[in-house]
PDB file of C-alpha atoms and ligand atoms in Angstrom:
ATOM      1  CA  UNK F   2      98.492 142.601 -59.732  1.00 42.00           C
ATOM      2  CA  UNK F   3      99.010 143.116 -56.283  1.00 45.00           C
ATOM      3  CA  UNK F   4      97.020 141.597 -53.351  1.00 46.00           C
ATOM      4  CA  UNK F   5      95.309 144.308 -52.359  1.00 65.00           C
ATOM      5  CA  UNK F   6      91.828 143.527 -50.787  1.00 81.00           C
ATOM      6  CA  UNK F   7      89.300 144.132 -53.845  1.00 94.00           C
ATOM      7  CA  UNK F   8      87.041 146.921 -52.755  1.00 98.00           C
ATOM      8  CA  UNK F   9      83.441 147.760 -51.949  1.00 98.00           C
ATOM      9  CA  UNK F  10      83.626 151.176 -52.008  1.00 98.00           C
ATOM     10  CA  UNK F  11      85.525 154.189 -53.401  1.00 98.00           C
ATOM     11  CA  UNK F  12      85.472 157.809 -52.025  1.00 99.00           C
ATOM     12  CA  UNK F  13      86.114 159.912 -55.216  1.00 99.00           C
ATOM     13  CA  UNK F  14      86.928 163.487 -53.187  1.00 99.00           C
ATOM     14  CA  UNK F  15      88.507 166.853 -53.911  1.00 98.00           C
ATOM     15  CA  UNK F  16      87.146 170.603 -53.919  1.00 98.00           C
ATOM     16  CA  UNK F  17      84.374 171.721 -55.270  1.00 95.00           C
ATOM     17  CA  UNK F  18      84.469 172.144 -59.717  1.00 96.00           C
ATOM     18  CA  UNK F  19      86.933 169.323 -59.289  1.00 98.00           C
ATOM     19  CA  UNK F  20      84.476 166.836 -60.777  1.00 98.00           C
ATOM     20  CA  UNK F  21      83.603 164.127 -58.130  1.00 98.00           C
ATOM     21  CA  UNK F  22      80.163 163.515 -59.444  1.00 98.00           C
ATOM     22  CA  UNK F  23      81.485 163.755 -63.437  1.00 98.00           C
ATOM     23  CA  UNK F  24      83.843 160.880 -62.478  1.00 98.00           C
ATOM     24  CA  UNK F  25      82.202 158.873 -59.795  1.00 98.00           C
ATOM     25  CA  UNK F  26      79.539 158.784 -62.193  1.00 98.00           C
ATOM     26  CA  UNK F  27      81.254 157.393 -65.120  1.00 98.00           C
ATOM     27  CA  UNK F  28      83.039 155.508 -63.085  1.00 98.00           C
ATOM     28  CA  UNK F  29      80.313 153.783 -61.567  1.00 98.00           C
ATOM     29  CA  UNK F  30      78.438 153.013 -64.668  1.00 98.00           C
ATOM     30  CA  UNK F  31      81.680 151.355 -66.420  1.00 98.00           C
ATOM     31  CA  UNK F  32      82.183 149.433 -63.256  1.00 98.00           C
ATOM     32  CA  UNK F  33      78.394 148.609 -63.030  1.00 98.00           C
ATOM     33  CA  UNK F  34      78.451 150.047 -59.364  1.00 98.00           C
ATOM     34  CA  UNK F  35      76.009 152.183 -57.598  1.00 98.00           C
ATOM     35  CA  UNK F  36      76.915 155.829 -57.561  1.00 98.00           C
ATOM     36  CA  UNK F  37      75.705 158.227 -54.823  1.00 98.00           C
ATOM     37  CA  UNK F  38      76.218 161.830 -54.348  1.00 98.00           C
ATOM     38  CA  UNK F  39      77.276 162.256 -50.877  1.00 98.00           C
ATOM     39  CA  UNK F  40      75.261 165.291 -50.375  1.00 96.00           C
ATOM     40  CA  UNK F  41      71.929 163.576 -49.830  1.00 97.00           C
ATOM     41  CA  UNK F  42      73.702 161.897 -46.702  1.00 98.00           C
ATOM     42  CA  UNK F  43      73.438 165.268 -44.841  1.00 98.00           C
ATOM     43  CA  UNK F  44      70.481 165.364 -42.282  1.00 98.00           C
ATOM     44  CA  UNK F  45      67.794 167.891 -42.319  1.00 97.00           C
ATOM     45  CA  UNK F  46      69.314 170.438 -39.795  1.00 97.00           C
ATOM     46  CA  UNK F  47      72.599 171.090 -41.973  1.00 97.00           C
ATOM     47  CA  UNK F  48      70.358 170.981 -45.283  1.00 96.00           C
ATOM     48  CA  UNK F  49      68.648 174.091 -43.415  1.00 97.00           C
ATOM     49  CA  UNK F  50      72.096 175.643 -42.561  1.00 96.00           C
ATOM     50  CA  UNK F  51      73.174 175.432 -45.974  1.00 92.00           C
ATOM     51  CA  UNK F  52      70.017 176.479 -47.298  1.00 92.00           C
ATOM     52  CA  UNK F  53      70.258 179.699 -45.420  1.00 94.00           C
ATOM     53  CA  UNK F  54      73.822 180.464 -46.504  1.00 88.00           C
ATOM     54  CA  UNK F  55      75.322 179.491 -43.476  1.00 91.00           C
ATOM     55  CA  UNK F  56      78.498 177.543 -43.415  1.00 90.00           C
ATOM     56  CA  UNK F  57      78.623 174.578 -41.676  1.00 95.00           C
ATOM     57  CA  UNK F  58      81.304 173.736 -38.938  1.00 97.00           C
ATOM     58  CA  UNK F  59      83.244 170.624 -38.755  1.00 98.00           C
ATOM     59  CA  UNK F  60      80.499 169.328 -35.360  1.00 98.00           C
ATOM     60  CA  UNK F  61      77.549 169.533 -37.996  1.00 98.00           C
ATOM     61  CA  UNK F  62      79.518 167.301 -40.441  1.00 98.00           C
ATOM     62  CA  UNK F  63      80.238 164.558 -38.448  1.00 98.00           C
ATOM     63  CA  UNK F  64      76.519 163.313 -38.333  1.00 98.00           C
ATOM     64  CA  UNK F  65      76.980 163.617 -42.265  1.00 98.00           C
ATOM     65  CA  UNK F  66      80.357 161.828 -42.689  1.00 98.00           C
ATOM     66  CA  UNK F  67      78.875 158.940 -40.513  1.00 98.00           C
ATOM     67  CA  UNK F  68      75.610 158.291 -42.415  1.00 98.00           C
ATOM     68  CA  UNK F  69      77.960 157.834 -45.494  1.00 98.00           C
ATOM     69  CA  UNK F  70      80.051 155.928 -43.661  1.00 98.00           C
ATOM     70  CA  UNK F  71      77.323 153.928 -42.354  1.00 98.00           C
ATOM     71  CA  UNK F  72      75.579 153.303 -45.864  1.00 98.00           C
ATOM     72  CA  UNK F  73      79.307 152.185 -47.195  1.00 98.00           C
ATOM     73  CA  UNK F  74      79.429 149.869 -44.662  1.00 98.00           C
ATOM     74  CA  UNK F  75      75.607 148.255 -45.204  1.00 98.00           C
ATOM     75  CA  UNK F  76      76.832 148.308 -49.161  1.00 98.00           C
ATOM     76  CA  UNK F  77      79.729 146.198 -48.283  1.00 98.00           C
ATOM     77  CA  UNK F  78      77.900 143.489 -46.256  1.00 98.00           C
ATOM     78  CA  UNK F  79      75.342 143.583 -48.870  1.00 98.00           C
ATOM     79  CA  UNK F  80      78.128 142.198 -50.998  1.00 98.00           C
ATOM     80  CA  UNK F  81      77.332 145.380 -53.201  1.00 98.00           C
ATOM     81  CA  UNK F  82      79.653 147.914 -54.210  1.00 98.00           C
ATOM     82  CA  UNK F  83      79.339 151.822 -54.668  1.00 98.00           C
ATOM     83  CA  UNK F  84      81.119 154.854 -55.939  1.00 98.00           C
ATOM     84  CA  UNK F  85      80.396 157.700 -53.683  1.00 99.00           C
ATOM     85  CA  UNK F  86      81.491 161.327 -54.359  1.00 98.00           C
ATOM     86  CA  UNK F  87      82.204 163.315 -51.413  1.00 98.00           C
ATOM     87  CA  UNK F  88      84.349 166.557 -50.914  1.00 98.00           C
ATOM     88  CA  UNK F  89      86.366 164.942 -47.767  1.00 98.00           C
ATOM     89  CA  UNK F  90      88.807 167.706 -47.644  1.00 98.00           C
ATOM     90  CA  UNK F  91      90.519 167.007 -44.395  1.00 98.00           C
ATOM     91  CA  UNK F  92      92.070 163.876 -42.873  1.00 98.00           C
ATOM     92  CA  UNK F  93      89.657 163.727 -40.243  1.00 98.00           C
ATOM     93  CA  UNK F  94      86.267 163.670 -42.815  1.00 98.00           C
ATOM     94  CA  UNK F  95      88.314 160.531 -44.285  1.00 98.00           C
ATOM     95  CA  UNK F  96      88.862 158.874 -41.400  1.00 98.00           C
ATOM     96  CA  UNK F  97      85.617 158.720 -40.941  1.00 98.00           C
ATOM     97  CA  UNK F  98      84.677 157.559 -43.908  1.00 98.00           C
ATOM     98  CA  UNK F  99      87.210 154.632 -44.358  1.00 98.00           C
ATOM     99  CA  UNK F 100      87.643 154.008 -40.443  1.00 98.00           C
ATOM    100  CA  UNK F 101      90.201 150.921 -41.119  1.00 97.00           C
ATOM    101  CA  UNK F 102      88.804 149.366 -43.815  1.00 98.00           C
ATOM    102  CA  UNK F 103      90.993 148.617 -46.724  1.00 96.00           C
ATOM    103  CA  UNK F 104      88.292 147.847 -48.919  1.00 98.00           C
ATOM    104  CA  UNK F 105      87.238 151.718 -49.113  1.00 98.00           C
ATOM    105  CA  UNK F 106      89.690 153.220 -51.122  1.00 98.00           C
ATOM    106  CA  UNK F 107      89.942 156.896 -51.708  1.00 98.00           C
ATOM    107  CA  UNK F 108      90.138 158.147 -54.980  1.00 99.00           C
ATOM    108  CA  UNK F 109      91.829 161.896 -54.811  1.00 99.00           C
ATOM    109  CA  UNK F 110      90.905 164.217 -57.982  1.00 99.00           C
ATOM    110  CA  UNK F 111      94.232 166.283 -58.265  1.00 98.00           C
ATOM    111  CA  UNK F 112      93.954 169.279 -60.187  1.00 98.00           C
ATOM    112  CA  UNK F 113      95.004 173.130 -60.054  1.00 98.00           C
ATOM    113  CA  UNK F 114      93.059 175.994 -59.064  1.00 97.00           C
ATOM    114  CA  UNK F 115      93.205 177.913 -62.015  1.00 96.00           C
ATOM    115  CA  UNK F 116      91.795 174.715 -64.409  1.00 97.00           C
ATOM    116  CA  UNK F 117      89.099 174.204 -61.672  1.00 96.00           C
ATOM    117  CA  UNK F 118      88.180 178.115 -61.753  1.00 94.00           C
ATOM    118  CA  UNK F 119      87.542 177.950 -65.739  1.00 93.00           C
ATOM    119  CA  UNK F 120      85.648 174.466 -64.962  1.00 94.00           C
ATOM    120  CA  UNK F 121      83.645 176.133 -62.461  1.00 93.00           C
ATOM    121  CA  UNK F 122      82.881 179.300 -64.439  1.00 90.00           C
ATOM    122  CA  UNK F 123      81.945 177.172 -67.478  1.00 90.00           C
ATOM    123  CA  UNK F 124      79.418 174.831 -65.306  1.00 89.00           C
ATOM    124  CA  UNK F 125      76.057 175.618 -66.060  1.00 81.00           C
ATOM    125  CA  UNK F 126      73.229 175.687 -63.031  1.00 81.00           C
ATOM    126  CA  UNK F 127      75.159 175.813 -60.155  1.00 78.00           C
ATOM    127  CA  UNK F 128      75.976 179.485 -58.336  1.00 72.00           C
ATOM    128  CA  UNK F 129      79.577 179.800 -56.797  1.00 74.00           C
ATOM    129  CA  UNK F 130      79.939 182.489 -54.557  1.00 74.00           C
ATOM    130  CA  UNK F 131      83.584 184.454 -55.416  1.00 69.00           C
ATOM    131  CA  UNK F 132      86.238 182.767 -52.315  1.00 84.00           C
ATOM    132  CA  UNK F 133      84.989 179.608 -52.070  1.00 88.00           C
ATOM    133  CA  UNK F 134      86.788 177.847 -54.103  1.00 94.00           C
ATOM    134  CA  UNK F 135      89.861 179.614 -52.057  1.00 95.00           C
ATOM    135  CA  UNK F 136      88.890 178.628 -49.065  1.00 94.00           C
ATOM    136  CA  UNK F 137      88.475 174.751 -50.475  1.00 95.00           C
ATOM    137  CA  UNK F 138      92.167 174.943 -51.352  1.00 97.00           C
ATOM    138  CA  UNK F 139      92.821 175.959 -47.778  1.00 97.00           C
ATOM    139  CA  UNK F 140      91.069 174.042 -46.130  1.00 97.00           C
ATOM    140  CA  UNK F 141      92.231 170.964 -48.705  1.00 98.00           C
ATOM    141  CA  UNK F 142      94.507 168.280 -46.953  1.00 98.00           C
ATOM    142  CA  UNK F 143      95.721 165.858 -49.758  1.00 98.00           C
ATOM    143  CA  UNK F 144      95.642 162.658 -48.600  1.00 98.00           C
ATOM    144  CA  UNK F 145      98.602 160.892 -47.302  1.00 97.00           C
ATOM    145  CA  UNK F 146     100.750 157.729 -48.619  1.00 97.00           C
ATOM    146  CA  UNK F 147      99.554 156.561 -45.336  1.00 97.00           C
ATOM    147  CA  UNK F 148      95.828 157.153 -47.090  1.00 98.00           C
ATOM    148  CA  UNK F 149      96.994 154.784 -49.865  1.00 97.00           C
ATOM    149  CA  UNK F 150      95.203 157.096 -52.401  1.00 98.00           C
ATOM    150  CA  UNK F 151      94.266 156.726 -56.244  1.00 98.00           C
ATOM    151  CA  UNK F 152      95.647 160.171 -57.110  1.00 98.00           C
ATOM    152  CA  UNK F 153      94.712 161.259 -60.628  1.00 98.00           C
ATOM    153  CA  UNK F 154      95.138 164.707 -62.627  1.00 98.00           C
ATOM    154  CA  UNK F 155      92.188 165.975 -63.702  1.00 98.00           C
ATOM    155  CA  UNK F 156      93.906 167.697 -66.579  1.00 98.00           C
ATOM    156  CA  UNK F 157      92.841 165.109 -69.409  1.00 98.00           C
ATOM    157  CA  UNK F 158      89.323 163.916 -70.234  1.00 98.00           C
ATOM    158  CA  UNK F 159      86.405 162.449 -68.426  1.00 98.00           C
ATOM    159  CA  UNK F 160      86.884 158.749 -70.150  1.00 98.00           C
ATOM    160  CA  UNK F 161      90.715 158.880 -69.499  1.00 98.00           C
ATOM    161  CA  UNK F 162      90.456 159.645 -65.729  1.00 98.00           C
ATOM    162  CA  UNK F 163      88.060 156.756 -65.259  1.00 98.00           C
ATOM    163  CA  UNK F 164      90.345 154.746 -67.005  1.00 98.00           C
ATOM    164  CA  UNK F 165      93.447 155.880 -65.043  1.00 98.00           C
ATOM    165  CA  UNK F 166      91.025 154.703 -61.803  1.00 98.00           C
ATOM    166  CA  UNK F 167      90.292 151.906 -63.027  1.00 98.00           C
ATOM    167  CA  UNK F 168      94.085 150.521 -64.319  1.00 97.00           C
ATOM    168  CA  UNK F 169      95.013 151.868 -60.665  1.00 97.00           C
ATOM    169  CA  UNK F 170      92.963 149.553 -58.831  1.00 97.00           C
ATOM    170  CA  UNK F 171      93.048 146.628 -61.003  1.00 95.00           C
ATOM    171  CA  UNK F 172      89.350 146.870 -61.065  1.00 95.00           C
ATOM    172  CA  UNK F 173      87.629 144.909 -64.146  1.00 88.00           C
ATOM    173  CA  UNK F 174      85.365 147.320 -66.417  1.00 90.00           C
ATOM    174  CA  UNK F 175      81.521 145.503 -66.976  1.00 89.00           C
TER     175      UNK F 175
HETATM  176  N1  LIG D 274      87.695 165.916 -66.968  1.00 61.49           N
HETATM  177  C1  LIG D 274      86.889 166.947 -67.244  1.00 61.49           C
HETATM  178  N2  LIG D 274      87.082 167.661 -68.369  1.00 61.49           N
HETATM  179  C2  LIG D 274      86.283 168.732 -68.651  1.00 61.49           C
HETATM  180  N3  LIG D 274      85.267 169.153 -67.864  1.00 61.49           N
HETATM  181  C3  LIG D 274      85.043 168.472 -66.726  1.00 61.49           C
HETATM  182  C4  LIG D 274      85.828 167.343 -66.353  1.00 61.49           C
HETATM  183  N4  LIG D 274      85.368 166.877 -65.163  1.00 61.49           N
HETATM  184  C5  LIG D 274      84.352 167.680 -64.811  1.00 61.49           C
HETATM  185  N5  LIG D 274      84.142 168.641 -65.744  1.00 61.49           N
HETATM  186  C6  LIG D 274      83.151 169.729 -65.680  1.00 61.49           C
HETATM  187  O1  LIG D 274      83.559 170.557 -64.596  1.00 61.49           O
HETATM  188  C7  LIG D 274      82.430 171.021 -63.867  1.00 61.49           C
HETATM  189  C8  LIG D 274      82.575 170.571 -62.417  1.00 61.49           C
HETATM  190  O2  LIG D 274      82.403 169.158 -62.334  1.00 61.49           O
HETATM  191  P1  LIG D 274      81.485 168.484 -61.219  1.00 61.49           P
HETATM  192  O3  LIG D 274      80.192 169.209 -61.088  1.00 61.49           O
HETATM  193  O4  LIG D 274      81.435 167.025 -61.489  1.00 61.49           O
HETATM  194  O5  LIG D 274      82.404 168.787 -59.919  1.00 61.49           O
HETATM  195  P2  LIG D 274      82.130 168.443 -58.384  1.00 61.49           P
HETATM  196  O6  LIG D 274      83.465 168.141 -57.800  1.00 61.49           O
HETATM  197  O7  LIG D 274      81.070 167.408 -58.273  1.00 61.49           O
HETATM  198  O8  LIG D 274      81.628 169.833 -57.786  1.00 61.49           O
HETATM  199  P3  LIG D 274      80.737 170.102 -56.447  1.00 61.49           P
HETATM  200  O9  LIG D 274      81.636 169.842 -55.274  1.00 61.49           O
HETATM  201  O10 LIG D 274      80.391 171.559 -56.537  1.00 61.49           O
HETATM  202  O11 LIG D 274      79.557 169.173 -56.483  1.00 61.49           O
HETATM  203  C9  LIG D 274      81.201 170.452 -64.563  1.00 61.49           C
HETATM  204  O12 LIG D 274      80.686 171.421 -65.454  1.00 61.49           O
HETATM  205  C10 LIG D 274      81.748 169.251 -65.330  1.00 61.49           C
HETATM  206  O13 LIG D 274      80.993 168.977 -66.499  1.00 61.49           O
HETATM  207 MG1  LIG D 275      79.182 167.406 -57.319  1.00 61.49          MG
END
């Protein structure tokens, strides 16, 4: 056991089909945290973007990244704690999101893009349109030691990642 401050909140990111809301959702439930879904952080303008197909550029997200950030931080002074899934593909998005703290702790769900192509072809409800997931890898920047990430393979099943997590970051299962 190291002496790590315990944390509030943990980022579970990685492209899209990598799983974020499979895992932060397990994960919150053993952990008896909250779990949000990033995605409902994003304010009405960029909904409409997005709605109409178009991409959105990195001065739309930072409205986005700083609501989460914002709700992490009001979670954390609450004395509550939350598992929040959100893509955070580049250093910058992160930053954002953790801005100093060391009780937000990114969780980084490592996995190749052939596995996540079958996962994403096999998911049921969502449409993917052909070069996204691509462009996710190239736009991807794994985090850094720097980061001090919880990287885990997604190559094993649900229970076992959350258990990985969770045996990472000392954290005590409800
Ligand atoms: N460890 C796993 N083993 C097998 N299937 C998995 C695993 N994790 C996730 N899946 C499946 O892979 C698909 C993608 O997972 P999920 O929707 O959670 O990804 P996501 O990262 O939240 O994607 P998005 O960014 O598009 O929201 C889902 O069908 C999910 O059930
Ligand atoms: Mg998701």
């Amino acid at each position: 056991m190291d002496d790590a401050t315990s944390p509030c909140a943990l980022v579970v990111m990685g492209v899209s089909g990598s799983g974020k809301s499979t895992v932060a959702e397990r994960l919150a439930a053993l952990l008896g945290w909250r779990y949000e879904d990033g995605d409902k952080f994003h304010p009405p303008a960029n909904v409409a973007k997005m709605s109409a197909g178009h991409p959105l550029t990195d001065e739309d997200r930072w409205p986005w990244l700083q609501a989460i950030a914002d709700e992490i931080d009001r979670t954390c002074k609450a004395n509550e704690r939350a598992v929040v899934a959100c893509s955070a593909l580049k250093r910058a998005y992160r930053d954002v999101l953790v801005h100093g703290r060391d009780d937000i702790r990114i969780v980084f769900l490592n996995g190749t893009q052939g596995l996540i192509a079958d996962r994403l072809a096999a998911r049921k409800g969502h449409f993917m349109p052909p070069g996204l997931l691509t462009s996710q890898f190239k736009t991807l920047e794994p985090p850094q030691p720097a980061e001090q990430p919880i990287t885990v393979s997604i190559d094993a099943p649900v229970e076992t990642i959350v258990d990985d997590i969770v045996r990472q970051l000392n954290l005590v299962p409800q």
